[in-house]
Amino acid sequence: MKPSNNIWIRRQQCPCGDWKCYIKYEGDDQTSASSQLGRSETTSTELVFTPYVGQIFKSDDDAFEYYSNFARKNGFSIRKARSTESQHLGIYRRDFVCYRSGFNQPRKKANVEHPRDRKSIRCGCDAKLYLTKEIVDGLAQWYVSQFSNVHNHELLEDDQVRLLPAYRKIQEADQERILLLSKAGFPINRIVKVLELEKGVQPGHFPFIEKDVRNFVRTCKKTVQENDALLTEKRENDTLELLEACKSVAERDPDFAYDYTTDENQKVENIAWLYGDSVRAYTLYGDVVTFDTTYRSITYGLLLGVWFGMDNHGKAILYGCVLLQDESSHSFTWALQTFVRFIKGRHPQTIITDMELALRDAIARELPNTKHVVCIWHILSKLSSWLSFPLGSRFEDFKAEFDLLCHEENVEDFEHQWNLLVARFELVTDKHMALLFSYRGFWSISYIRGSFLARTMAPEFSQSLHTFLKRILGGQTCLQASFEQIGLAATVGNQTRDGTPYMHIKTCLPIEEHARSVLTPYAFNVLQHEIVLSLQYAIQEMADGSYLVQHIKKMDGERFVNWMPEDEQIHCSCKEFEHSGILCRHSLRLLEVKNYFQLPERYFPLRWRRDQSLVPMDDQNAQSNNDECAQAFHALAEALLTESLISKERFNHVQREITGLLAEVRSMPVAEELSLNIPPNNVSET
C-alpha cells in the first residue's frame, strides 16, 4: 500500500461527508484499473519491434522493460534469471528468460499425510534474451548478445496474457479504495463488484483478479499490525527532522518564519512555514490568495496545505506551507491564524480553496472580511466521479449544460436554470448536486462576479498550480526532501521571470499604445484582447444617462455602462474590472467613443503595472533594451516586406538574401552576454 517512490497523493475523500464516496480527479495521472485496461488494449495494436543481437540499451533496466513489453504483446511474460559479476565491471551480464523456462527442482515433501502436489508451469522453454555490458568512451552500455524467440508452449491471447502474475497490478488509487472498503467490513467479492460499478468496468476485465485483492488486503493488514509502531516512530522522527530543517533555514534567513504545535505527549503535531521572499511578494500581490489542500501524505496521513499567489506576470508565487494532523476546524483555524501572523496581520481580499466544510467555517471565523471562493476547476474535476455512473451516456450532455450554467451572470437566471437542469437529468435528490447548490455562493459566477480574483480562476492558472504541485511533490520519499524541494521551487519562482516579449500593436488606438507602456506583457495581452473586441460593439445613450453596449452581431448579451466624467469613473454591468482588475470591452468602447487617448490612472491597478514587479531593476532595464531592439527590428522587417511585395523580382531577391543571412547568423558563435545598441530606425520610404 505504501509505495516507496513517493509519499504524496491527491486526497480522495469526498466533500459530501460520506466516507464511502470516492473521488477520482479528471486529468490525474493516477491511473485506475479501467484506464490501465484501456491502455493495454490500445498498446496491443501498436507496432513492437523484435529484439535483435547487437541491439544497444543504456541500462539493463531499459532492456528488461523493452523485452517485457515485447513479451506482453506476444502472449507470454519474462523473468530475470542469472547475472554474472566481475571485480572491475561489476555485473556485466544479465539473462532474461521466458516465464516457462527451466524445470522445477523436486522438493522434499513435508511430513504430512496428504502433501500438496502442485503442477509446475515450467516446461524448459528456450526463449531468452542475454545482455552483456561493455564500456564505450568511458560510458557503460548494454547490448543483446543472444536472443531466441522459439517457444515450446502455446502463446496466450491478449485476454489471457493479462492474467499472468507479471501483469496483474493494483494501482495506487485502487489500493486506497480497496483498503477503505475492507476496513468497512466489505467481503473481497463485494469489493471487486463495487470497483467494477464505480469505474464502469465489465466483470472480469480488471487487470487483477479476486485472488490478488485478497492477497493485497491480507498483506496490508499484516504489515500494518507489524509496522504500526515503527511507522509511528518514523513519523515522529521525520517531523522532528523537518522542524530542525526549519530552524536551520531560519538561522540563515531572518525573514523565514515557522511555527508548530505539540500534542499532549509533546510530540510535533502541526508545522507551518513561510519563505522570506514571500513577505515582500505578499505586500504586492497579497490581494488574492489560493490555499491548496488537495494533497496528503500516504505514509503519515498528514495533510499538506500550500499558500499561493499570482504576480503581475500571471505566474504563481509560493508563499508558504502547512502540515496538519487532520482536517478538523481546529487545525484549519490554527493554519489560518499562523499564516496571518506570518504576513503581519494583512488579510487577503479574496481566498480561494477547495470545498471543505471545516475550512469554510474556519475562514468565516478568522477572515470575516475576506471573500471566500471555491475554485470552479476543483468542482469540474469531481463531476465525472460523482455523476458519470448515474447519468451514463447522458453525462456529456449534462457536463455541457453545467458549463453554460457556470457562466450565468444573473442570480435569478442561475437558480432558474439550476432547477431546470436537475429536473431534466433527474438529479433533484442527488446528494452531490445538493452539496453544490448549498455552496453556490462560493463558486457561481453570478454570486462572485463582483469579487476581485486577479484572473486566478483562469483555467491555465489552475492547471499550472496542479502541475507545479505534482512536479515538486512527485518522487519525494520523506518530509525533509519535500521541504527542500518546495523551498527550491519557491526561490526560483520568486526570482526567475521570462524575458519581456515584444508586444505588437493591433489597433493603433492611442489607448493601446499607452497601456503597453504601463502594464506587464501578461496584463497588456488581456487588455489588448478586450480592446480588439471592443471595436465590434455599438453604443447607444439611454434616457437615464447610462449607455447600452451591444455586439453588432448580437454575439454577446447587452451591457449597461455608467460614465461619471467629473471624476472619470466608469462602471459596467459585467463587472469585469471589479473581477480581474482589467477593463472590459464594453467600458473600453465607451472611452474610445469619448475620444480618450489614455485610460484614467485608476484603471491601471498597481498589481498589473510593470513597475510593481519582483524582477530586479537591472533585469527590467535589460528587458527594456530588448524591447527597443525588438521594435527597431520589426520596423525594419515591415519596411522590407512592403518593398519586396512591389514586384516578383524584388521578392525573389529579398528571399535569397534573407535565407543566406539566416544561415550566416546561425553559424556565428554565441556570446555569453548580449549587449545591443541599435540606432534609431532610419529606414526612409521610397
XYZ file of C-alpha atoms in Angstrom:
686
model
C 0.000 0.000 0.000
C 2.812 2.411 0.804
C 4.870 2.936 -2.353
C 8.469 3.780 -1.616
C 8.924 6.176 -4.504
C 6.553 8.916 -3.326
C 4.783 9.845 -0.082
C 2.207 12.257 -1.541
C -1.128 11.512 -3.162
C -4.154 13.651 -4.034
C -6.889 13.414 -1.429
C -9.757 11.146 -2.396
C -12.209 11.983 0.353
C -15.425 13.461 -0.974
C -16.631 16.787 0.486
C -20.147 15.313 0.720
C -19.034 13.728 4.018
C -19.817 10.135 3.052
C -16.706 8.057 3.814
C -17.731 5.539 1.142
C -17.778 8.212 -1.580
C -14.689 8.080 -3.777
C -13.109 10.926 -5.769
C -11.015 10.418 -8.871
C -9.877 13.748 -10.296
C -10.237 14.236 -14.038
C -6.898 14.560 -15.772
C -4.906 12.919 -12.990
C -2.102 10.536 -13.880
C -3.190 8.209 -11.076
C -4.498 5.556 -13.396
C -7.370 3.369 -12.435
C -7.748 -0.215 -13.440
C -10.123 0.694 -16.228
C -7.720 3.220 -17.711
C -4.913 0.697 -17.422
C -7.058 -1.804 -19.258
C -7.850 0.697 -21.967
C -4.170 1.500 -22.329
C -3.216 -2.161 -22.607
C -5.829 -2.675 -25.290
C -4.525 0.311 -27.175
C -0.867 -0.565 -26.923
C -1.540 -4.132 -28.034
C -2.221 -2.803 -31.521
C 0.986 -0.760 -31.638
C 3.939 -1.938 -33.702
C 6.532 -3.603 -31.462
C 9.960 -4.413 -32.896
C 11.502 -7.774 -32.167
C 14.768 -7.568 -30.174
C 17.892 -8.479 -32.144
C 21.500 -9.383 -31.433
C 23.589 -6.234 -31.202
C 20.720 -4.008 -30.037
C 22.029 -1.319 -27.632
C 20.407 -0.198 -24.370
C 21.508 2.462 -21.892
C 20.849 0.174 -18.936
C 19.752 -3.357 -18.143
C 16.506 -1.965 -16.690
C 15.679 -0.366 -20.050
C 16.342 -3.686 -21.756
C 14.117 -5.569 -19.305
C 11.258 -3.104 -19.815
C 11.635 -3.349 -23.603
C 11.669 -7.157 -23.556
C 8.744 -7.230 -21.108
C 6.636 -5.054 -23.436
C 7.557 -7.315 -26.342
C 6.564 -10.383 -24.323
C 3.273 -8.805 -23.204
C 2.238 -8.227 -26.794
C 3.307 -11.679 -27.917
C 1.474 -13.740 -25.323
C 3.997 -14.547 -22.599
C 5.882 -12.961 -19.717
C 9.542 -12.944 -18.697
C 11.610 -13.160 -15.554
C 15.176 -12.394 -14.570
C 17.477 -15.394 -14.479
C 21.162 -15.396 -13.564
C 23.571 -12.474 -13.577
C 27.371 -12.533 -13.794
C 29.622 -10.160 -11.860
C 33.317 -9.268 -12.023
C 35.560 -7.235 -9.752
C 36.219 -4.478 -12.303
C 32.948 -4.258 -14.227
C 30.520 -5.253 -11.516
C 27.515 -7.017 -13.041
C 28.399 -7.386 -16.721
C 25.859 -9.986 -17.856
C 22.109 -10.294 -17.397
C 19.912 -13.186 -18.532
C 16.180 -12.687 -19.139
C 14.111 -15.770 -19.932
C 10.544 -16.825 -20.636
C 8.428 -17.417 -17.540
C 8.207 -21.113 -18.516
C 11.963 -21.537 -18.857
C 13.730 -24.337 -16.976
C 12.248 -27.037 -14.775
C 11.224 -27.051 -11.139
C 13.545 -28.992 -8.904
C 11.750 -31.661 -6.827
C 11.321 -30.564 -3.241
C 11.413 -32.664 -0.144
C 7.845 -33.345 0.801
C 6.702 -32.142 4.186
C 5.939 -34.775 6.784
C 2.185 -34.583 6.302
C -0.370 -37.187 5.465
C -1.628 -35.555 2.244
C 1.071 -33.266 0.798
C 0.050 -30.781 -1.896
C 1.355 -31.720 -5.305
C 1.221 -28.603 -7.497
C 1.872 -28.911 -11.194
C 4.703 -26.687 -12.393
C 4.181 -24.333 -15.330
C 7.858 -24.575 -16.290
C 8.457 -26.714 -19.356
C 12.039 -25.947 -20.403
C 11.182 -23.147 -22.851
C 14.306 -21.796 -24.556
C 13.058 -18.250 -25.321
C 15.599 -15.822 -23.894
C 17.450 -12.530 -24.167
C 21.020 -12.268 -22.853
C 22.685 -8.905 -22.217
C 26.373 -8.061 -21.981
C 27.849 -4.815 -20.678
C 30.687 -3.007 -22.407
C 32.475 0.296 -21.836
C 32.469 2.700 -24.806
C 34.224 6.062 -24.447
C 34.115 5.689 -20.690
C 30.357 5.050 -20.621
C 28.716 1.715 -19.842
C 26.148 0.342 -22.252
C 24.385 -2.982 -22.696
C 23.978 -4.929 -25.924
C 21.994 -8.053 -26.779
C 24.481 -10.928 -27.082
C 21.938 -13.737 -27.536
C 18.261 -13.764 -28.436
C 15.784 -16.540 -29.111
C 12.045 -16.289 -29.575
C 11.383 -20.017 -30.005
C 8.810 -21.314 -27.524
C 7.825 -24.939 -26.853
C 4.427 -23.976 -25.459
C 1.315 -22.206 -26.640
C 1.379 -18.396 -26.539
C -1.600 -16.705 -24.920
C -4.177 -14.340 -26.384
C -4.425 -10.785 -25.068
C -7.400 -11.520 -22.791
C -5.403 -14.383 -21.255
C -1.896 -12.910 -21.057
C -3.156 -10.001 -18.934
C -3.878 -12.528 -16.173
C -0.281 -13.699 -15.876
C 1.188 -12.724 -12.463
C 3.738 -10.384 -14.072
C 0.969 -8.146 -15.436
C -1.545 -8.252 -12.590
C -1.060 -4.894 -10.859
C -3.295 -2.995 -8.441
C -2.855 0.752 -8.923
C -2.410 3.206 -6.024
C -5.874 4.746 -6.380
C -7.481 1.298 -6.323
C -5.329 0.226 -3.366
C -6.641 3.031 -1.177
C -10.232 2.293 -2.171
C -9.814 -1.452 -1.511
C -8.430 -0.832 1.983
C -11.200 1.639 2.776
C -13.893 -0.870 1.793
C -12.077 -3.648 3.629
C -11.985 -1.598 6.857
C -15.738 -1.070 6.463
C -16.241 -4.843 6.535
C -16.876 -5.477 2.826
C -16.002 -9.051 1.722
C -13.482 -9.429 -1.100
C -16.010 -10.409 -3.777
C -18.158 -7.383 -2.859
C -15.138 -5.070 -3.027
C -14.410 -6.207 -6.580
C -18.037 -5.641 -7.587
C -18.028 -2.139 -6.067
C -14.869 -1.241 -8.018
C -16.410 -2.566 -11.231
C -19.550 -0.485 -10.709
C -17.655 2.692 -9.762
C -15.343 2.503 -12.760
C -17.805 1.103 -15.277
C -15.670 -1.980 -15.966
C -17.222 -5.206 -17.221
C -16.982 -8.108 -14.730
C -13.668 -9.936 -15.021
C -11.963 -7.172 -17.011
C -9.765 -5.643 -14.320
C -6.001 -6.184 -14.758
C -6.115 -8.105 -11.461
C -8.262 -10.901 -10.094
C -10.106 -11.506 -6.848
C -7.187 -13.540 -5.516
C -4.862 -10.521 -5.927
C -7.246 -8.349 -3.934
C -7.422 -10.961 -1.159
C -3.631 -11.272 -1.019
C -3.230 -7.491 -1.033
C -5.655 -6.990 1.864
C -4.070 -9.816 3.863
C -0.558 -8.449 3.291
C -1.564 -4.911 4.217
C -3.273 -5.980 7.423
C -0.238 -7.989 8.435
C 2.115 -5.164 7.509
C 0.079 -2.590 9.443
C -0.001 -4.790 12.524
C 3.735 -5.452 12.373
C 4.873 -1.966 11.434
C 2.422 0.320 13.206
C 4.882 1.118 15.978
C 7.746 1.542 13.502
C 5.629 3.831 11.329
C 4.701 5.976 14.315
C 8.353 6.263 15.272
C 9.351 7.137 11.705
C 6.646 9.770 11.534
C 7.888 11.363 14.759
C 11.497 11.286 13.540
C 10.623 12.774 10.171
C 8.606 15.617 11.692
C 11.489 16.367 14.054
C 13.891 16.419 11.089
C 11.539 18.797 9.295
C 11.436 21.037 12.364
C 15.258 21.052 12.528
C 15.383 21.944 8.821
C 13.072 24.919 9.503
C 15.333 26.060 12.346
C 18.380 25.770 10.101
C 16.795 27.878 7.344
C 15.662 30.469 9.903
C 19.258 30.873 11.089
C 20.395 31.621 7.522
C 17.389 33.716 6.515
C 15.999 36.011 9.248
C 12.866 36.639 7.119
C 11.981 32.939 7.078
C 9.159 32.211 9.562
C 7.913 28.944 11.016
C 5.746 27.724 13.862
C 4.478 24.411 15.203
C 2.202 22.844 17.793
C 2.639 19.788 20.001
C 0.172 17.269 21.383
C -0.314 16.220 25.000
C 2.766 13.968 24.719
C 4.907 16.865 23.480
C 5.106 15.322 20.016
C 5.165 17.653 16.990
C 1.612 17.941 15.691
C 1.279 20.730 13.085
C 4.043 22.667 11.297
C 3.744 25.841 9.185
C 6.419 27.869 7.417
C 6.681 30.942 5.194
C 9.615 31.876 2.946
C 11.462 35.173 3.358
C 10.831 36.419 -0.184
C 7.133 35.704 0.262
C 6.586 38.563 2.716
C 7.683 41.138 0.119
C 5.726 39.355 -2.592
C 2.620 39.360 -0.406
C 2.779 43.141 0.047
C 2.469 43.465 -3.745
C 0.174 40.585 -4.666
C -1.498 39.502 -1.428
C -4.936 40.687 -2.521
C -5.822 37.172 -3.754
C -4.512 34.000 -2.082
C -5.051 30.378 -3.100
C -4.934 27.794 -0.309
C -4.480 24.369 -1.910
C -5.240 21.398 0.369
C -5.608 18.631 -2.215
C -2.522 16.609 -1.241
C -1.828 14.420 1.761
C 0.995 12.121 2.830
C 0.030 8.496 2.285
C 2.871 7.471 4.592
C 1.959 9.585 7.627
C -1.594 10.725 6.926
C -0.566 14.401 7.167
C -2.499 16.984 5.165
C -0.413 19.430 3.116
C -1.686 22.964 2.617
C 0.136 25.304 0.206
C -0.370 29.080 0.031
C -0.132 30.565 -3.476
C -0.477 33.987 -5.045
C -0.356 35.393 -8.587
C 2.150 38.060 -9.607
C 1.713 40.773 -12.250
C 3.098 38.433 -14.929
C 0.335 35.890 -14.340
C 2.732 33.460 -12.650
C 2.240 31.566 -9.405
C 4.092 32.668 -6.275
C 4.562 30.141 -3.472
C 4.177 31.859 -0.117
C 4.394 29.009 2.370
C 3.109 25.621 3.515
C 1.463 23.922 6.459
C 1.329 20.268 7.540
C -1.753 19.331 9.554
C -2.576 16.182 11.506
C -6.200 16.214 10.415
C -8.852 18.204 8.557
C -10.680 19.465 11.621
C -11.887 23.018 12.047
C -9.382 23.409 14.898
C -6.427 22.514 12.635
C -7.551 24.830 9.840
C -8.102 27.633 12.329
C -4.528 27.294 13.584
C -3.230 27.268 9.986
C -5.100 30.492 9.140
C -4.041 32.241 12.343
C -0.411 31.300 11.762
C -0.421 32.469 8.147
C -1.964 35.829 9.090
C 0.685 36.250 11.782
C 3.430 35.457 9.268
C 2.157 38.164 6.875
C 1.983 40.823 9.601
C -1.795 40.730 10.010
C -2.656 41.764 6.444
C -5.762 39.784 5.489
C -6.185 38.901 1.809
C -9.069 40.424 -0.101
C -10.063 37.010 -1.512
C -9.113 33.459 -0.579
C -9.642 30.533 -2.980
C -9.951 26.960 -1.693
C -11.499 23.573 -2.432
C -14.856 22.538 -0.957
C -14.147 21.743 2.682
C -16.736 22.316 5.396
C -14.228 22.627 8.253
C -12.089 25.052 6.250
C -15.139 27.114 5.290
C -16.079 27.521 8.961
C -12.505 28.423 9.935
C -12.280 31.099 7.224
C -15.608 32.587 8.293
C -14.257 32.986 11.840
C -10.656 34.021 11.201
C -11.054 36.048 7.977
C -14.521 37.588 8.308
C -13.791 40.413 5.844
C -12.177 38.152 3.236
C -14.272 36.869 0.328
C -14.149 33.055 0.279
C -14.317 31.495 -3.202
C -14.348 27.794 -4.102
C -12.292 27.084 -7.223
C -14.626 26.058 -10.043
C -11.923 23.857 -11.568
C -11.858 21.712 -8.433
C -15.601 21.224 -8.814
C -15.397 20.384 -12.518
C -12.669 17.823 -11.846
C -15.016 15.944 -9.478
C -18.083 15.824 -11.722
C -17.040 12.652 -13.510
C -16.632 10.700 -10.254
C -19.929 11.993 -8.946
C -22.224 11.691 -11.926
C -20.723 9.718 -14.822
C -22.068 6.427 -13.483
C -25.642 7.501 -12.554
C -26.031 9.517 -15.778
C -24.251 7.079 -18.091
C -24.419 8.199 -21.738
C -26.163 11.451 -20.722
C -23.168 12.663 -18.706
C -21.553 14.568 -21.598
C -24.809 16.450 -22.257
C -25.060 17.254 -18.562
C -21.481 18.487 -18.451
C -22.045 20.811 -21.421
C -25.162 22.313 -19.815
C -23.445 22.607 -16.433
C -20.616 24.562 -18.077
C -23.139 27.028 -19.526
C -24.766 27.290 -16.116
C -21.427 28.196 -14.531
C -21.244 31.319 -16.695
C -24.697 32.679 -15.837
C -24.135 36.208 -14.509
C -27.576 36.833 -13.025
C -28.544 35.161 -9.743
C -32.188 34.671 -10.723
C -31.200 33.172 -14.094
C -28.697 30.869 -12.402
C -31.199 29.466 -9.911
C -33.880 29.077 -12.581
C -31.520 27.205 -14.911
C -30.282 25.082 -11.984
C -33.826 23.894 -11.260
C -34.333 23.032 -14.921
C -31.011 21.169 -15.046
C -31.581 18.935 -12.020
C -35.140 18.223 -13.155
C -34.124 17.291 -16.702
C -31.394 14.888 -15.567
C -33.391 13.575 -12.582
C -30.856 14.788 -10.014
C -33.201 16.560 -7.620
C -32.371 14.133 -4.796
C -28.700 13.664 -5.672
C -26.537 14.469 -2.618
C -23.683 15.918 -4.663
C -25.911 18.326 -6.571
C -27.461 19.352 -3.260
C -23.951 19.973 -1.902
C -23.024 22.113 -4.919
C -26.195 24.165 -4.588
C -25.531 24.792 -0.902
C -22.080 26.108 -1.906
C -23.387 28.210 -4.829
C -22.473 31.478 -3.132
C -18.815 30.409 -3.171
C -18.364 29.250 -6.796
C -21.163 30.524 -9.052
C -20.152 33.454 -11.265
C -23.484 35.120 -10.536
C -22.514 35.330 -6.839
C -18.781 36.059 -7.060
C -18.646 38.250 -10.187
C -18.116 41.419 -8.175
C -15.253 39.916 -6.121
C -11.642 40.545 -7.114
C -9.868 37.337 -8.232
C -6.999 38.725 -10.364
C -7.537 36.055 -13.080
C -6.663 33.213 -10.696
C -9.771 31.384 -11.910
C -8.429 31.222 -15.460
C -8.042 27.537 -16.437
C -4.392 27.951 -17.400
C -3.518 29.255 -13.920
C -5.363 26.436 -12.131
C -3.625 23.886 -14.339
C -0.243 25.498 -13.706
C -0.791 25.185 -9.928
C -1.630 21.498 -10.223
C 1.380 20.904 -12.486
C 3.619 22.807 -10.075
C 2.484 20.720 -7.100
C 2.890 17.445 -8.980
C 6.408 18.454 -10.009
C 7.672 19.404 -6.543
C 5.898 16.589 -4.685
C 6.465 13.771 -7.155
C 9.153 11.290 -6.188
C 9.617 12.648 -2.655
C 10.319 9.935 -0.084
C 10.356 11.914 3.169
C 9.163 15.190 4.653
C 12.592 16.833 4.683
C 13.153 16.073 0.981
C 9.760 17.609 0.195
C 10.630 20.660 2.307
C 13.896 21.182 0.430
C 12.236 20.745 -2.968
C 9.440 23.165 -2.100
C 11.967 25.714 -0.806
C 13.979 25.497 -4.014
C 10.845 25.951 -6.118
C 9.779 28.936 -4.026
C 13.143 30.648 -4.527
C 13.198 30.034 -8.260
C 9.546 31.011 -8.601
C 10.060 34.344 -6.822
C 13.280 35.316 -8.576
C 13.090 33.970 -12.118
C 10.992 35.611 -14.778
C 10.862 35.175 -18.524
C 12.256 37.927 -20.693
C 9.723 40.548 -21.759
C 8.373 39.579 -25.197
C 7.745 42.129 -27.882
C 4.127 43.258 -27.732
C 2.591 44.049 -31.098
C 0.111 46.861 -31.518
C -3.062 45.586 -33.184
C -5.416 48.566 -33.397
C -3.173 51.681 -33.424
C -5.522 53.251 -30.865
C -3.756 55.679 -28.503
C -5.266 53.796 -25.542
C -3.465 50.639 -26.654
C -0.126 52.447 -27.089
C -0.373 53.958 -23.630
C -1.408 50.683 -21.948
C 1.585 48.884 -23.446
C 3.967 51.259 -21.725
C 2.317 50.823 -18.311
C 1.167 47.199 -17.994
C 3.156 43.979 -17.854
C 3.033 41.855 -21.023
C 0.597 39.434 -19.353
C -1.863 42.151 -18.313
C -1.434 44.033 -21.585
C -2.262 40.937 -23.650
C -5.510 40.527 -21.708
C -6.409 44.204 -22.073
C -5.396 44.208 -25.742
C -7.790 41.336 -26.407
C -10.589 43.412 -24.900
C -9.554 46.463 -26.958
C -9.685 44.465 -30.201
C -13.119 43.047 -29.357
C -14.430 46.469 -28.301
C -14.401 47.554 -31.958
C -17.247 45.085 -32.619
C -19.646 46.885 -30.259
C -22.096 49.725 -30.771
C -23.122 52.286 -28.133
C -26.491 53.903 -27.512
C -27.100 56.551 -24.862
C -30.128 55.895 -22.656
C -32.557 58.381 -21.148
C -31.106 57.985 -17.656
C -27.606 58.928 -18.837
C -26.238 55.372 -18.951
C -25.090 53.673 -22.143
C -26.311 50.452 -23.736
C -23.450 48.490 -25.313
C -24.336 45.755 -27.806
C -22.369 43.461 -30.103
C -23.025 44.337 -33.741
C -23.976 40.706 -34.488
C -25.714 40.046 -31.162
C -22.996 37.510 -30.200
C -22.915 38.809 -26.637
C -25.532 39.939 -24.162
C -26.410 43.586 -23.608
C -24.384 45.530 -21.065
C -25.104 48.827 -19.356
C -22.221 51.232 -18.726
C -22.398 54.219 -16.393
C -19.981 57.095 -17.027
C -19.174 59.833 -14.475
C -16.907 62.315 -16.290
C -16.356 64.602 -13.286
C -14.105 62.037 -11.569
C -13.518 59.761 -14.608
C -15.299 56.734 -13.196
C -16.823 54.055 -15.376
C -18.905 51.059 -14.270
C -20.106 48.196 -16.450
C -22.817 45.712 -15.540
C -20.478 42.810 -16.465
C -18.190 43.797 -13.526
C -15.064 42.578 -15.293
C -12.845 45.291 -13.815
C -14.043 44.504 -10.288
C -13.402 40.809 -11.030
C -9.949 40.905 -12.674
C -8.639 44.478 -12.432
C -8.690 44.853 -16.233
C -11.264 46.955 -18.079
C -13.849 45.154 -20.183
C -14.554 45.655 -23.875
C -17.808 47.485 -23.077
C -16.134 50.163 -20.946
C -13.277 50.487 -23.432
C -15.743 51.074 -26.253
C -17.307 53.962 -24.369
C -13.900 55.524 -23.659
C -12.991 55.214 -27.337
C -16.201 56.980 -28.321
C -15.413 59.677 -25.746
C -12.060 60.200 -27.539
C -9.899 59.108 -24.648
C -6.260 58.738 -25.679
C -5.202 57.310 -22.319
C -7.001 55.252 -19.713
C -7.566 57.021 -16.385
C -4.896 56.102 -13.828
C -7.417 54.389 -11.568
C -7.816 51.682 -14.235
C -4.161 50.696 -14.089
C -4.132 48.801 -10.751
C -0.727 48.560 -9.085
C -0.742 44.750 -9.220
C -0.703 44.783 -13.066
C 1.906 47.513 -13.584
C 5.413 46.938 -14.892
C 6.957 48.965 -12.076
C 5.419 46.662 -9.441
C 7.444 43.615 -10.496
C 9.625 41.412 -8.293
C 12.236 41.422 -11.053
C 15.345 43.466 -10.075
C 15.678 46.859 -11.759
C 18.787 45.783 -13.678
C 16.788 42.979 -15.245
C 13.974 45.371 -16.087
C 16.421 47.725 -17.821
C 17.787 44.837 -19.842
C 14.260 43.849 -20.797
C 13.526 47.446 -21.785
C 16.602 47.460 -24.052
C 15.493 44.201 -25.619
C 12.049 45.703 -26.159
C 13.532 48.674 -28.029
C 15.659 46.338 -30.140
C 12.626 44.242 -30.994
C 10.649 47.321 -32.035
C 13.502 48.511 -34.282
C 13.820 45.063 -35.860
C 10.085 44.787 -36.521
C 10.077 48.224 -38.155
C 12.887 47.147 -40.496
C 11.113 43.875 -41.275
C 7.815 45.623 -42.075
C 9.556 48.102 -44.394
C 11.412 45.261 -46.121
C 8.192 43.295 -46.626
C 6.405 46.301 -48.095
C 9.197 46.968 -50.581
C 9.602 43.312 -51.577
C 5.935 42.882 -52.484
C 6.091 45.527 -55.209
C 7.422 43.060 -57.792
C 8.258 39.371 -58.081
C 11.887 40.221 -58.853
C 12.216 42.182 -55.616
C 10.575 39.400 -53.625
C 12.876 36.695 -55.016
C 15.947 38.881 -54.330
C 14.883 39.541 -50.708
C 14.125 35.862 -50.143
C 17.587 34.810 -51.379
C 19.378 37.410 -49.287
C 17.436 36.660 -46.083
C 17.985 32.911 -46.467
C 21.731 33.466 -46.822
C 21.787 35.923 -43.918
C 19.928 33.493 -41.664
C 22.415 30.717 -42.428
C 25.322 33.087 -41.735
C 23.867 34.230 -38.394
C 23.248 30.654 -37.260
C 26.883 29.779 -37.921
C 28.174 32.644 -35.752
C 29.404 31.832 -32.199
C 27.020 32.687 -29.357
C 28.339 35.244 -26.881
C 27.709 34.757 -23.169
C 26.415 38.303 -22.766
C 24.156 40.190 -25.145
C 24.630 43.941 -25.473
C 22.652 45.512 -28.277
C 22.785 49.202 -29.065
C 20.699 49.573 -32.180
C 20.465 53.126 -33.505
C 17.069 54.597 -34.245
C 15.399 53.228 -37.327
C 16.462 55.309 -40.322
C 14.515 53.462 -42.977
C 13.047 56.020 -45.310
C 10.160 55.500 -47.633
C 10.974 55.447 -51.343
